[in-house]
Short mmCIF file of N, CA and C in Angstrom, two decimals:
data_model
loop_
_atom_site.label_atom_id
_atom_site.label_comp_id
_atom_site.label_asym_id
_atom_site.label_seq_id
_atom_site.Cartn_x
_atom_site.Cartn_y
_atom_site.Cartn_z
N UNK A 30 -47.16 28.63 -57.71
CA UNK A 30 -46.47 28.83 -56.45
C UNK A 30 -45.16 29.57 -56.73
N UNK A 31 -44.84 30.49 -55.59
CA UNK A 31 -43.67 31.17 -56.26
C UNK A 31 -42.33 30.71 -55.91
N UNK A 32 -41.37 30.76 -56.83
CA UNK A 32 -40.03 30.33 -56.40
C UNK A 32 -39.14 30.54 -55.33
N UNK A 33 -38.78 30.22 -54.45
CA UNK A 33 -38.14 30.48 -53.09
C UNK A 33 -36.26 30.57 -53.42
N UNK A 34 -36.21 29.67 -54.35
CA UNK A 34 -34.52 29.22 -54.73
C UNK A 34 -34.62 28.03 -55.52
N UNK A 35 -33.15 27.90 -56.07
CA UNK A 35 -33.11 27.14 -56.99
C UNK A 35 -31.68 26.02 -57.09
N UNK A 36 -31.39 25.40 -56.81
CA UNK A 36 -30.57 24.71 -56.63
C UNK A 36 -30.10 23.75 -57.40
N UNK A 37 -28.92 24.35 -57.88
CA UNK A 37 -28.05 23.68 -59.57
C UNK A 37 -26.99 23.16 -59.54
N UNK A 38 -27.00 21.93 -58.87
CA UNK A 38 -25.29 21.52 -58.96
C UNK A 38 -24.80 21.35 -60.60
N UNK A 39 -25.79 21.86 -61.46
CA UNK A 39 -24.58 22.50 -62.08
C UNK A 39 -23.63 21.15 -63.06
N UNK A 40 -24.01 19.50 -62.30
CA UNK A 40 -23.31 18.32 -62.69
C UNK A 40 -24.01 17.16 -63.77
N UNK A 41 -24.53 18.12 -64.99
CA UNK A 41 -25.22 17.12 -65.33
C UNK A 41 -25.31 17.82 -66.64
N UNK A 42 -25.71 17.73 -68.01
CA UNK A 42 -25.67 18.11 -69.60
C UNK A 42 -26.82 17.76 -70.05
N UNK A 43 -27.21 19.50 -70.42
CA UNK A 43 -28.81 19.83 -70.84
C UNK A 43 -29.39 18.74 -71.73
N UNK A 44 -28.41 18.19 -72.39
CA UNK A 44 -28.68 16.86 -73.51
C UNK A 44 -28.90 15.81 -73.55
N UNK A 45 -29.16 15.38 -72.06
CA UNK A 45 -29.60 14.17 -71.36
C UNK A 45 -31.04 13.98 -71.04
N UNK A 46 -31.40 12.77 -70.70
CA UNK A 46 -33.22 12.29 -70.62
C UNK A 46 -32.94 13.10 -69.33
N UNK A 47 -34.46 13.93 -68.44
CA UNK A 47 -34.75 14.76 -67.92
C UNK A 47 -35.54 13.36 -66.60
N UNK A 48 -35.93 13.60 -65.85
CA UNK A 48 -36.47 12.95 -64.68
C UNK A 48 -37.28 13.88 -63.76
N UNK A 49 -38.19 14.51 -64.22
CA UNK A 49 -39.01 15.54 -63.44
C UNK A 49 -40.21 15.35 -62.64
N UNK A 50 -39.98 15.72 -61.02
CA UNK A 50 -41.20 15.08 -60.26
C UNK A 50 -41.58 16.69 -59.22
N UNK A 51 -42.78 16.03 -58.61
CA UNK A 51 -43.18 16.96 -57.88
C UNK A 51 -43.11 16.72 -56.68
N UNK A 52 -42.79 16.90 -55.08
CA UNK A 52 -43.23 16.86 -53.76
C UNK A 52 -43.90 17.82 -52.79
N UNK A 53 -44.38 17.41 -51.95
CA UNK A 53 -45.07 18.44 -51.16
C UNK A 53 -44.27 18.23 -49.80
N UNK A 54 -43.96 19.26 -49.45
CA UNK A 54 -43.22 19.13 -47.96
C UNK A 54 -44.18 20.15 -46.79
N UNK A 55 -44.67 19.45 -45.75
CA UNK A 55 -45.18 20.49 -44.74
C UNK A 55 -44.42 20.95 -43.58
N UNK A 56 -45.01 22.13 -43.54
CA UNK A 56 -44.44 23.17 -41.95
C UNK A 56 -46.19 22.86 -41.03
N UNK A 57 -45.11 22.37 -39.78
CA UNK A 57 -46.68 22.21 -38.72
C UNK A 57 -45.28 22.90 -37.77
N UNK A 58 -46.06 23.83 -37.20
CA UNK A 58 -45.26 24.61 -35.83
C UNK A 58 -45.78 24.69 -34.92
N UNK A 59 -45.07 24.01 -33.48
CA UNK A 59 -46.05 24.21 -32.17
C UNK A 59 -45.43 24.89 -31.17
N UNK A 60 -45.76 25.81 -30.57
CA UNK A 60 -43.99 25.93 -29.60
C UNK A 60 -43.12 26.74 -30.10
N UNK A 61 -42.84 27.23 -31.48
CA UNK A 61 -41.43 27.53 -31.96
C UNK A 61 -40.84 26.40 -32.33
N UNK A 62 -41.36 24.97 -32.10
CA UNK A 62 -40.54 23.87 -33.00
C UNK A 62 -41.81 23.47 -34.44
N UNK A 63 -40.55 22.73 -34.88
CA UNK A 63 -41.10 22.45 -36.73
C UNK A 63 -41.11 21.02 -36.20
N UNK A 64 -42.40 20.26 -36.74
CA UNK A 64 -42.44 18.56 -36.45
C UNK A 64 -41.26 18.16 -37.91
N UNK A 65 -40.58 17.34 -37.59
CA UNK A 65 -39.78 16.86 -38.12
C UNK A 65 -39.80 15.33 -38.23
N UNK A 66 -38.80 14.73 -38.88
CA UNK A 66 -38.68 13.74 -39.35
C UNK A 66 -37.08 13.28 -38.59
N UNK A 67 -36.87 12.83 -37.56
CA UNK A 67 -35.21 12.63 -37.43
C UNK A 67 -34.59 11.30 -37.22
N UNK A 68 -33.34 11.03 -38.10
CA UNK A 68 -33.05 9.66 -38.26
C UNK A 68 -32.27 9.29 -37.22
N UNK A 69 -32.00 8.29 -37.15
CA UNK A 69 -31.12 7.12 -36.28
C UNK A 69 -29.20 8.38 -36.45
N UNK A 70 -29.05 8.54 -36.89
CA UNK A 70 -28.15 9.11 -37.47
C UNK A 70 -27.95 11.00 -37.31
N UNK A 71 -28.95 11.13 -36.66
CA UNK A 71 -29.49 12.52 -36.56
C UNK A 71 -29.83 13.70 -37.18
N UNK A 72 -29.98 13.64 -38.53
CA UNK A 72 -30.47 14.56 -39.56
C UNK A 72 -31.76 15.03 -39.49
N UNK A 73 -32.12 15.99 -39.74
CA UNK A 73 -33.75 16.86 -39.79
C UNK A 73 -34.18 16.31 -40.84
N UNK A 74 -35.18 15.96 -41.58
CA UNK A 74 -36.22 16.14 -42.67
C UNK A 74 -37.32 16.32 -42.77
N UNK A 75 -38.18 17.25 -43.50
CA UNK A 75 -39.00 17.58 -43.24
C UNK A 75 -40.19 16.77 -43.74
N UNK A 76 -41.55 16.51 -43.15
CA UNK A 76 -41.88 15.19 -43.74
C UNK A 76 -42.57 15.93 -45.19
N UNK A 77 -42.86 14.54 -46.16
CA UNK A 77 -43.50 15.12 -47.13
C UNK A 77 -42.80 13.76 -48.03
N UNK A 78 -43.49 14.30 -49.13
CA UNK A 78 -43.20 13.27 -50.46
C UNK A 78 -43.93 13.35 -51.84
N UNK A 79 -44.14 12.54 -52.56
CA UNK A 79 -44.76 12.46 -54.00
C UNK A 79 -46.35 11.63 -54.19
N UNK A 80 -46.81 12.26 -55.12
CA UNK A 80 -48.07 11.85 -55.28
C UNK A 80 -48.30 10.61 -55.16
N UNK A 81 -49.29 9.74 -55.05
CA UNK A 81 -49.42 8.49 -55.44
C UNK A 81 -50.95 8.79 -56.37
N UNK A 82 -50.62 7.64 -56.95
CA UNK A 82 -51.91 7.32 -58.00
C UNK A 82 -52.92 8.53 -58.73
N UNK A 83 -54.20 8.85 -57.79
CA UNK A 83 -54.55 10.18 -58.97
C UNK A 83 -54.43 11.45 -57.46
N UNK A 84 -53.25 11.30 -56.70
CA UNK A 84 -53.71 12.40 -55.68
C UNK A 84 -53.33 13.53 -56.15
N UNK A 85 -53.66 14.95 -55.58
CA UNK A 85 -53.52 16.32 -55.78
C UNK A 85 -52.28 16.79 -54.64
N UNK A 86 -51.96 17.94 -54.74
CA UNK A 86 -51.16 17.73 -53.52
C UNK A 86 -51.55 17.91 -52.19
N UNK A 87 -52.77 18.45 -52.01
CA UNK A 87 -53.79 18.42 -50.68
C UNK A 87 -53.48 17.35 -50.13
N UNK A 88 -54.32 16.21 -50.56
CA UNK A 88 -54.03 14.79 -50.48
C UNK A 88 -53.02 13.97 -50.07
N UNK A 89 -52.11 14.75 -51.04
CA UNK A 89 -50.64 14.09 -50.99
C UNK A 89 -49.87 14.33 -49.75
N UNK A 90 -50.05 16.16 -49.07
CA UNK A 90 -49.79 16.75 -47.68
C UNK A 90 -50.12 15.69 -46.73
N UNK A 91 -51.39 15.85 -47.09
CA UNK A 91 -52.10 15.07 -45.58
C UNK A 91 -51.65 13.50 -45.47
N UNK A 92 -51.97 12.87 -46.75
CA UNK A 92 -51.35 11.28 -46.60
C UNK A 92 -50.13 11.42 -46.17
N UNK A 93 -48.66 12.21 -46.47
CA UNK A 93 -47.52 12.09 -46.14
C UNK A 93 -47.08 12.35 -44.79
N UNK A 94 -47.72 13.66 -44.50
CA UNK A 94 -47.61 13.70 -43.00
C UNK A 94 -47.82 13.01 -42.06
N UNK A 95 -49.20 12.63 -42.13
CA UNK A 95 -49.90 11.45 -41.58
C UNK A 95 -48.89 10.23 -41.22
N UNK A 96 -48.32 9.84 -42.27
CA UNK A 96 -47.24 8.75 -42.55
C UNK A 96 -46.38 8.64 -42.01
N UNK A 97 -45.47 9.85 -42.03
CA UNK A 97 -44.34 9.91 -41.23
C UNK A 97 -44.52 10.57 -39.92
N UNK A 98 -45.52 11.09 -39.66
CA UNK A 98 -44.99 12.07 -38.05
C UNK A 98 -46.24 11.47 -37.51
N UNK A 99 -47.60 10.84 -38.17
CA UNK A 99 -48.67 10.12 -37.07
C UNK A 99 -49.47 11.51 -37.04
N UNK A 100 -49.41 12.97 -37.40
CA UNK A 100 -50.20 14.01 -37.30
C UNK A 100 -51.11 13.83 -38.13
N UNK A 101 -52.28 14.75 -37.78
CA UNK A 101 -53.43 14.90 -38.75
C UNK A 101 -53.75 16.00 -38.80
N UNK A 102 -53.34 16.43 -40.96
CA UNK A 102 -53.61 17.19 -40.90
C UNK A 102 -55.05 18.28 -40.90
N UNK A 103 -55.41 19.35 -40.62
CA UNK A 103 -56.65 19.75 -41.08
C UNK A 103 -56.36 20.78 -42.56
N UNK A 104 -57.42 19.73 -43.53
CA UNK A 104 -56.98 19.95 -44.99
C UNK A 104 -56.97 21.51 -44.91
N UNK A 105 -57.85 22.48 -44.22
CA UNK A 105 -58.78 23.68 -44.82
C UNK A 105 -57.27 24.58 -44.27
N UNK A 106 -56.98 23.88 -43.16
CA UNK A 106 -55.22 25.23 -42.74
C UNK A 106 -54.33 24.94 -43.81
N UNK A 107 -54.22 24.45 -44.75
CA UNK A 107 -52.87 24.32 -45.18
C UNK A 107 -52.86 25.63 -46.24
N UNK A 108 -51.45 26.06 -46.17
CA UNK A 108 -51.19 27.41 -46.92
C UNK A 108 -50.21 27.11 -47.97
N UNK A 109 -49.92 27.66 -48.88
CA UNK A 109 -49.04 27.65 -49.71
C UNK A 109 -47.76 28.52 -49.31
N UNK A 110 -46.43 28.07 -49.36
CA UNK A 110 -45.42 28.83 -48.41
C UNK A 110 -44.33 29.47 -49.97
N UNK A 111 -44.29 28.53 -50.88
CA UNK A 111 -43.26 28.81 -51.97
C UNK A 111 -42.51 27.35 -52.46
N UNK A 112 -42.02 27.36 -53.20
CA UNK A 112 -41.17 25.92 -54.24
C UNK A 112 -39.80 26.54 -53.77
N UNK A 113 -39.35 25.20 -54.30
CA UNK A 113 -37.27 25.06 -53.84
C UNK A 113 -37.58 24.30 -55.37
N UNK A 114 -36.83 24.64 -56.39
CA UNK A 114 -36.54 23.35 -57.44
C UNK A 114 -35.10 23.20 -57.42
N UNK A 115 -34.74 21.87 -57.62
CA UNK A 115 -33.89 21.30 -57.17
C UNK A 115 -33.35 20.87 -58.34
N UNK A 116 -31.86 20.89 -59.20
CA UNK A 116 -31.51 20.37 -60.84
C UNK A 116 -29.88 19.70 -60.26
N UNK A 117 -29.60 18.24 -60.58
CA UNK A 117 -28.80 17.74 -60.84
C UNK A 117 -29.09 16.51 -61.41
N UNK A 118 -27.29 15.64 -61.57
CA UNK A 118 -27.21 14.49 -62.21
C UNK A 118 -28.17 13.52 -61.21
N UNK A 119 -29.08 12.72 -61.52
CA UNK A 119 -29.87 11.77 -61.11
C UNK A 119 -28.66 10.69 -60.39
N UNK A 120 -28.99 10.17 -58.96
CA UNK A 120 -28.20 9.93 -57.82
C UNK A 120 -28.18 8.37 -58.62
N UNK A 121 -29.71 7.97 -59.41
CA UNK A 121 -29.61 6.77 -59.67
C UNK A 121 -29.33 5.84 -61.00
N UNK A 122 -29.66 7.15 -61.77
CA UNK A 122 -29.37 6.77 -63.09
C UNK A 122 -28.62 7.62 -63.52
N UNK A 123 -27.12 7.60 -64.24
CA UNK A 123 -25.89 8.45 -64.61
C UNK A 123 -26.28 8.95 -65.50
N UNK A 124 -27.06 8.45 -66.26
CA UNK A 124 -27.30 9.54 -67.28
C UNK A 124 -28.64 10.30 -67.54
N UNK A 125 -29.02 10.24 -66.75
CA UNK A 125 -30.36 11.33 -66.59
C UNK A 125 -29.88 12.69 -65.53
N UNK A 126 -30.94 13.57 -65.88
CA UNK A 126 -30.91 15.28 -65.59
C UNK A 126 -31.88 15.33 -64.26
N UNK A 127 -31.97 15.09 -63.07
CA UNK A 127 -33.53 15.25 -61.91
C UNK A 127 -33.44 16.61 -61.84
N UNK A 128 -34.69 16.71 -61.98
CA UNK A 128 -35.11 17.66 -61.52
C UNK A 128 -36.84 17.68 -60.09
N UNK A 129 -36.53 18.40 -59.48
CA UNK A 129 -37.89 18.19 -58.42
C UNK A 129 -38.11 19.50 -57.81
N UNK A 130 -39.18 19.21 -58.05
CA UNK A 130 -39.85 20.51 -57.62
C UNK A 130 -40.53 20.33 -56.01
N UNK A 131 -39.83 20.57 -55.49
CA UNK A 131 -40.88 20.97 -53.44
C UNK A 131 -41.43 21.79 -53.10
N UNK A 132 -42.87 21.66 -53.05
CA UNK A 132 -43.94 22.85 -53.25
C UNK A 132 -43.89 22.92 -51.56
N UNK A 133 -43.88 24.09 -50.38
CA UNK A 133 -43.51 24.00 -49.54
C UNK A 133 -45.23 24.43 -48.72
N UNK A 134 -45.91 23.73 -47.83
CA UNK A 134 -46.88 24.30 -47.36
C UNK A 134 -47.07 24.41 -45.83
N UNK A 135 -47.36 25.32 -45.45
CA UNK A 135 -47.95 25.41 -44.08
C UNK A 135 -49.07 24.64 -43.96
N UNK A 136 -49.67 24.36 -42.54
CA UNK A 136 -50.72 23.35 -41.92
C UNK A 136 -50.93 23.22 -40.81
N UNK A 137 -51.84 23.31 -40.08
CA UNK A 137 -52.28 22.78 -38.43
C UNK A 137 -52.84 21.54 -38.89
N UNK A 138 -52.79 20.89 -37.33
CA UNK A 138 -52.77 19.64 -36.91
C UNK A 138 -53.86 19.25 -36.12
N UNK A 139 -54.41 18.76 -35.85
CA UNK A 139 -55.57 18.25 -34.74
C UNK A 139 -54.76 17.72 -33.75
N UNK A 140 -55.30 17.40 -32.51
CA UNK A 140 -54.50 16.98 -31.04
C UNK A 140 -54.42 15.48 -31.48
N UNK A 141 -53.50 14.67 -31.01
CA UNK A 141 -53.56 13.86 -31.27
C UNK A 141 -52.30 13.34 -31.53
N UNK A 142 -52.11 11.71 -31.67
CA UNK A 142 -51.03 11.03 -32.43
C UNK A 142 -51.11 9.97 -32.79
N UNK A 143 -50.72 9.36 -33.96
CA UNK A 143 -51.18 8.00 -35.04
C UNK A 143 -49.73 7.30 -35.03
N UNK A 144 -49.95 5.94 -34.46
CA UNK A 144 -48.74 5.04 -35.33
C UNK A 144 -48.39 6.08 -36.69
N UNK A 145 -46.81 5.42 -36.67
CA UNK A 145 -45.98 5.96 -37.63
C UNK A 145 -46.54 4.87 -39.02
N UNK A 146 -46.52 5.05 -40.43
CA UNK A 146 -46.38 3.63 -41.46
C UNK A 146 -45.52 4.54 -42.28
N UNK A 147 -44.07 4.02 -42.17
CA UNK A 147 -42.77 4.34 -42.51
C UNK A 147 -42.83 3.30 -43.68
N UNK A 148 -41.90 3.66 -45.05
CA UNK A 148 -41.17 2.86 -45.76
C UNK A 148 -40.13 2.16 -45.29
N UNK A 149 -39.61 1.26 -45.96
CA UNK A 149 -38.86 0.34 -45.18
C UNK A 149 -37.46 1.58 -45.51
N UNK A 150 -37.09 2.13 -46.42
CA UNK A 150 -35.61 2.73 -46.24
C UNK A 150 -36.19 3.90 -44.80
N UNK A 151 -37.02 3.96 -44.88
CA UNK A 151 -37.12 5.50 -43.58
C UNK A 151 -37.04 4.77 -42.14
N UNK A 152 -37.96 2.86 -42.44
CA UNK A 152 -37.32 2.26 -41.03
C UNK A 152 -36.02 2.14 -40.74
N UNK A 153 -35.46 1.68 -41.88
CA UNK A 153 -33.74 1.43 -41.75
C UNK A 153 -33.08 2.75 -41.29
N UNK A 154 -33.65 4.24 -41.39
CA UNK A 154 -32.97 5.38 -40.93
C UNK A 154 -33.20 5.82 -39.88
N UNK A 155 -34.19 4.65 -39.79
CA UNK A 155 -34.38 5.04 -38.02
C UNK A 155 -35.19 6.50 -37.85
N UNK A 156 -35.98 6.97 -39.22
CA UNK A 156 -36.95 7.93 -38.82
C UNK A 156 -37.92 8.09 -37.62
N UNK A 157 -38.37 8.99 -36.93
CA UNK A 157 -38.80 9.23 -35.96
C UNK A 157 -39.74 10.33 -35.76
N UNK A 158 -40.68 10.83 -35.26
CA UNK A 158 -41.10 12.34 -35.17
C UNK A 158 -40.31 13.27 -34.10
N UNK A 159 -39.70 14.28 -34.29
CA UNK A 159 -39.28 15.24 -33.27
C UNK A 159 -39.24 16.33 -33.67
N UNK A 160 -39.73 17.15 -32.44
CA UNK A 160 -40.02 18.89 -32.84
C UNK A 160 -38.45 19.18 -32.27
N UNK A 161 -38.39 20.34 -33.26
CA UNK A 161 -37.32 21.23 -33.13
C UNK A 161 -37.26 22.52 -33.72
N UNK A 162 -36.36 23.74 -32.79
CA UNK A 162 -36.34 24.78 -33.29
C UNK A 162 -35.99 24.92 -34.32
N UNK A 163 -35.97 25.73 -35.81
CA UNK A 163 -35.72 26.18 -36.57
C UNK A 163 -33.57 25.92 -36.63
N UNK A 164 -33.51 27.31 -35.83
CA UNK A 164 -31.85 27.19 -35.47
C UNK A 164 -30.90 26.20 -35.01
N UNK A 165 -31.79 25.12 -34.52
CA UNK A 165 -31.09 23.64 -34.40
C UNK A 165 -30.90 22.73 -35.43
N UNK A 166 -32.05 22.79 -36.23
CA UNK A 166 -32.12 22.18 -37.30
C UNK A 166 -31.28 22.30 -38.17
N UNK A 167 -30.90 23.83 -38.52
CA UNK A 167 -30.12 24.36 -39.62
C UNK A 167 -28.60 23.82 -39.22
N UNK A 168 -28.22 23.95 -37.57
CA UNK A 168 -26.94 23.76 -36.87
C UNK A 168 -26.63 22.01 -37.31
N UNK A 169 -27.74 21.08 -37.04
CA UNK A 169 -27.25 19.84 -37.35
C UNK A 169 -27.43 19.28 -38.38
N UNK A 170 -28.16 19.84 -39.60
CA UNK A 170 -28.28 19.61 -40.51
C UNK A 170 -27.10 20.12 -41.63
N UNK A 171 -26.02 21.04 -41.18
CA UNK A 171 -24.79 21.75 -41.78
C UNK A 171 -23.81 20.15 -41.94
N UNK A 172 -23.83 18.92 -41.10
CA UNK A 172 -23.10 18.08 -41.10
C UNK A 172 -24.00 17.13 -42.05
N UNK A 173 -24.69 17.12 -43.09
CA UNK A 173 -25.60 15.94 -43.75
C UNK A 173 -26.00 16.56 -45.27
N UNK A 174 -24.95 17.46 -45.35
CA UNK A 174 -25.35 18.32 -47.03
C UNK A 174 -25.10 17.39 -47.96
N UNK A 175 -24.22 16.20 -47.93
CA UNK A 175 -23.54 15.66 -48.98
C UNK A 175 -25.33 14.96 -49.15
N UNK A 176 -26.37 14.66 -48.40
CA UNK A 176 -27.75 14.11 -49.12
C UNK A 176 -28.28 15.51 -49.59
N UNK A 177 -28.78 15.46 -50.99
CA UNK A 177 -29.45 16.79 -51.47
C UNK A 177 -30.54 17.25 -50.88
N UNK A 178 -31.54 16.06 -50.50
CA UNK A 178 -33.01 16.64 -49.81
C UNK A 178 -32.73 17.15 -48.62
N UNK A 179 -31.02 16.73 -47.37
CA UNK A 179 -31.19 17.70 -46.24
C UNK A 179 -30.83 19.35 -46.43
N UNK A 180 -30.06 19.38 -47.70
CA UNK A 180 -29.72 20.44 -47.97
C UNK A 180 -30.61 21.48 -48.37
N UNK A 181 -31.63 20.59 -49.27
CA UNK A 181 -32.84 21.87 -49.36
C UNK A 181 -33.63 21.76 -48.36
N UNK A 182 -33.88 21.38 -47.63
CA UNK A 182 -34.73 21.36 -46.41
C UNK A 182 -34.44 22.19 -45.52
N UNK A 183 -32.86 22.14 -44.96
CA UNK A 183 -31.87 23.11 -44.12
C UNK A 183 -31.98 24.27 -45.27
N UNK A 184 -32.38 24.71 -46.50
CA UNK A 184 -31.90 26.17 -46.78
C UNK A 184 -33.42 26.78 -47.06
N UNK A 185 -34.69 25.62 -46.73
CA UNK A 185 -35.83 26.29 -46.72
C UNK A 185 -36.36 26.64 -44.95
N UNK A 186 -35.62 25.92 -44.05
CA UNK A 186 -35.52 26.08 -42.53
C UNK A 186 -34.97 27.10 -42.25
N UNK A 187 -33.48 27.69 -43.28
CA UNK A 187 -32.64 28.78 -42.65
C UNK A 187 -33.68 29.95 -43.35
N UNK A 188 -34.45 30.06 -44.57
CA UNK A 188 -35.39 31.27 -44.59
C UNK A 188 -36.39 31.99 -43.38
N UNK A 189 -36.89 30.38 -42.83
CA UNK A 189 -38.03 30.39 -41.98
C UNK A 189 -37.47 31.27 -40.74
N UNK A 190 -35.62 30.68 -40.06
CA UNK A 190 -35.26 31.23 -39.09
C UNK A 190 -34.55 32.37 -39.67
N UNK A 191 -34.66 33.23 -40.95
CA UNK A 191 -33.93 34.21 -41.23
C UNK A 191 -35.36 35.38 -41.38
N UNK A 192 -36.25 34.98 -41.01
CA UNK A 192 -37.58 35.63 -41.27
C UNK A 192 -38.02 36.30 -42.50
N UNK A 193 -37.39 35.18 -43.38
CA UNK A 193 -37.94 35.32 -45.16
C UNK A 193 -38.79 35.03 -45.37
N UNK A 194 -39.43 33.79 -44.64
CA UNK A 194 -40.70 33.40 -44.85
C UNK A 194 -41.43 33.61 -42.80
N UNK A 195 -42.40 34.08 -43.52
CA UNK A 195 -43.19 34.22 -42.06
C UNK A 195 -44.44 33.49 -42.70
N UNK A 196 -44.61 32.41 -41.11
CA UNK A 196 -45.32 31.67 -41.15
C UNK A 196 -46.94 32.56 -40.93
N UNK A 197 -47.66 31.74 -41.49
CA UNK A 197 -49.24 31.90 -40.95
C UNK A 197 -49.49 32.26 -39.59
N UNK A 198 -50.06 33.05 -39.28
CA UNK A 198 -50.72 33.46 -37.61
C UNK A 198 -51.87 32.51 -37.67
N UNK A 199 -51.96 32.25 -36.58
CA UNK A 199 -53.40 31.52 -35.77
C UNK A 199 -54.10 31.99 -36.54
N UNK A 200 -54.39 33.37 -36.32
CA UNK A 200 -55.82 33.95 -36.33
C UNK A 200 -55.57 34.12 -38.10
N UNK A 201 -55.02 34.69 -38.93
CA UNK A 201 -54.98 34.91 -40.22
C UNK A 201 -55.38 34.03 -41.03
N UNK A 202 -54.08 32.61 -40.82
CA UNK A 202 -53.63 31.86 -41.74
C UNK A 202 -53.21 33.14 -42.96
N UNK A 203 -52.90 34.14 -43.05
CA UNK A 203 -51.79 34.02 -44.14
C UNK A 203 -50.82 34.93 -43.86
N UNK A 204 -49.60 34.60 -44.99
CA UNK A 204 -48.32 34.77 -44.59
C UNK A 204 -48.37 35.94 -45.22
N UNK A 205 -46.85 36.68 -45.31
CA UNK A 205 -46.07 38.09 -45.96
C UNK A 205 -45.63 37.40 -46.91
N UNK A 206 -45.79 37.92 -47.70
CA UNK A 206 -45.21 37.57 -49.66
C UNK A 206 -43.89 37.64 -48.86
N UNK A 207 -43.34 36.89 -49.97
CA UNK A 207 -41.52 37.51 -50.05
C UNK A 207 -41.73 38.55 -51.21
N UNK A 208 -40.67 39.31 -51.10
CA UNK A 208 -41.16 40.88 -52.07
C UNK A 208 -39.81 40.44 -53.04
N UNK A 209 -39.55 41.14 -53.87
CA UNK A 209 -38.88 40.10 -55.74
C UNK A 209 -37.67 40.19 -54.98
N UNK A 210 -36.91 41.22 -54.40
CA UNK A 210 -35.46 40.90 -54.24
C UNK A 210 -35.38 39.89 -53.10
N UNK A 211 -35.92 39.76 -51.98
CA UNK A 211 -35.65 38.16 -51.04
C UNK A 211 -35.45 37.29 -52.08
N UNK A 212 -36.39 37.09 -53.29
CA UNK A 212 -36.52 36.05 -53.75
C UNK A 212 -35.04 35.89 -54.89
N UNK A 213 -34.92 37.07 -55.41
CA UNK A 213 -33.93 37.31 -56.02
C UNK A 213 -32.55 36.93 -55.72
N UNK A 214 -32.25 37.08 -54.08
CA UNK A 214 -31.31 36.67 -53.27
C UNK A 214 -31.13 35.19 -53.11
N UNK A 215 -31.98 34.22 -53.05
CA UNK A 215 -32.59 33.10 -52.68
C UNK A 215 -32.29 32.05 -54.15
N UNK A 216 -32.32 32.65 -54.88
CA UNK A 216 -31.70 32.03 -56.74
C UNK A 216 -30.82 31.00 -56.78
N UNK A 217 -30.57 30.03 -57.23
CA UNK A 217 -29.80 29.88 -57.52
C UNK A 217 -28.63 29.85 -56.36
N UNK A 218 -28.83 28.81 -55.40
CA UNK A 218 -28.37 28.14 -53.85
C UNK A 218 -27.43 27.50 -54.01
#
């Protein structure tokens, strides 16, 4: 998958134990809004998360979405959009290096809506499903940078509304490459 940006706070020494994971984050668009994830508190996130047990990230799309927004996805639409890797000091352990990789995918949805089955920290945030434009997202998500995941989320939302990444058409399913200098620009966030 190709690199979209890279994001280095830069706060942490190459000489430390490493903490390296993978997530899958999906784009479902209906309307001009992105299904979202929004807390008690009002932050965007986009839903998605980490493997469990022996899943792939197909799997992993569809279980996560499912989870948090109640959508279903249809496995055969989902597209590959580009990665955000993400490098700082680990939030939980001081002396480890995280690193995470967010493989970013497009997806349609079937009609429909499923009870939410939230983790208990996403009940406590008062997660929710709500569609929203692109340009709103980025606007209220500028007040919630100090969490790292809204920050890459808001700078893979501001591509989408900067038309770096163009989504899948109905009829296609596939997108416009980013061509080397977008991506070039996009480095190192």
């Amino acid at each position: 998958m190709r690199i979209l940006a890279t994001i280095d706070a830069g706060d942490y020494q190459d000489t430390i134990e490493v903490f390296e994971k993978y997530s899958v984050r999906g784009i479902v668009m209906r309307d001009g809004c992105l299904a979202m994830q929004r807390s008690s508190e009002g932050e965007y996130k986009l839903p998605g998360g980490g493997p469990e047990d022996e899943e792939d990230f197909l799997q992993t799309l569809v279980r996560e979405i499912h989870e948090e927004t109640g959508l279903r996805v249809i496995p055969s639409s989902a597209v590959e959009l580009g990665e955000i890797t993400e490098k700082r000091k680990d939030l939980f352990v001081d002396h480890k290096k995280y690193i995470c990789h967010s493989l970013f995918y497009y997806c349609r949805v079937e009609d429909g809506l499923d009870a939410l089955t939230l983790t208990d920290s996403e009940k406590q945030r008062g997660y929710h499903l709500e569609w929203a434009r692109p340009e709103e997202i980025v606007q209220v998500n500028q007040n919630f940078f100090h969490m790292p995941w809204i920050k890459r989320d808001t700078i893979f939302i501001q591509m989408i509304a900067d038309k770096k990444i163009v989504l899948p058409s109905e009829e296609t399913g596939r997108t416009r490459p980013i061509d080397k200098t977008e991506q070039e620009e996009n480095r190192d966030v």
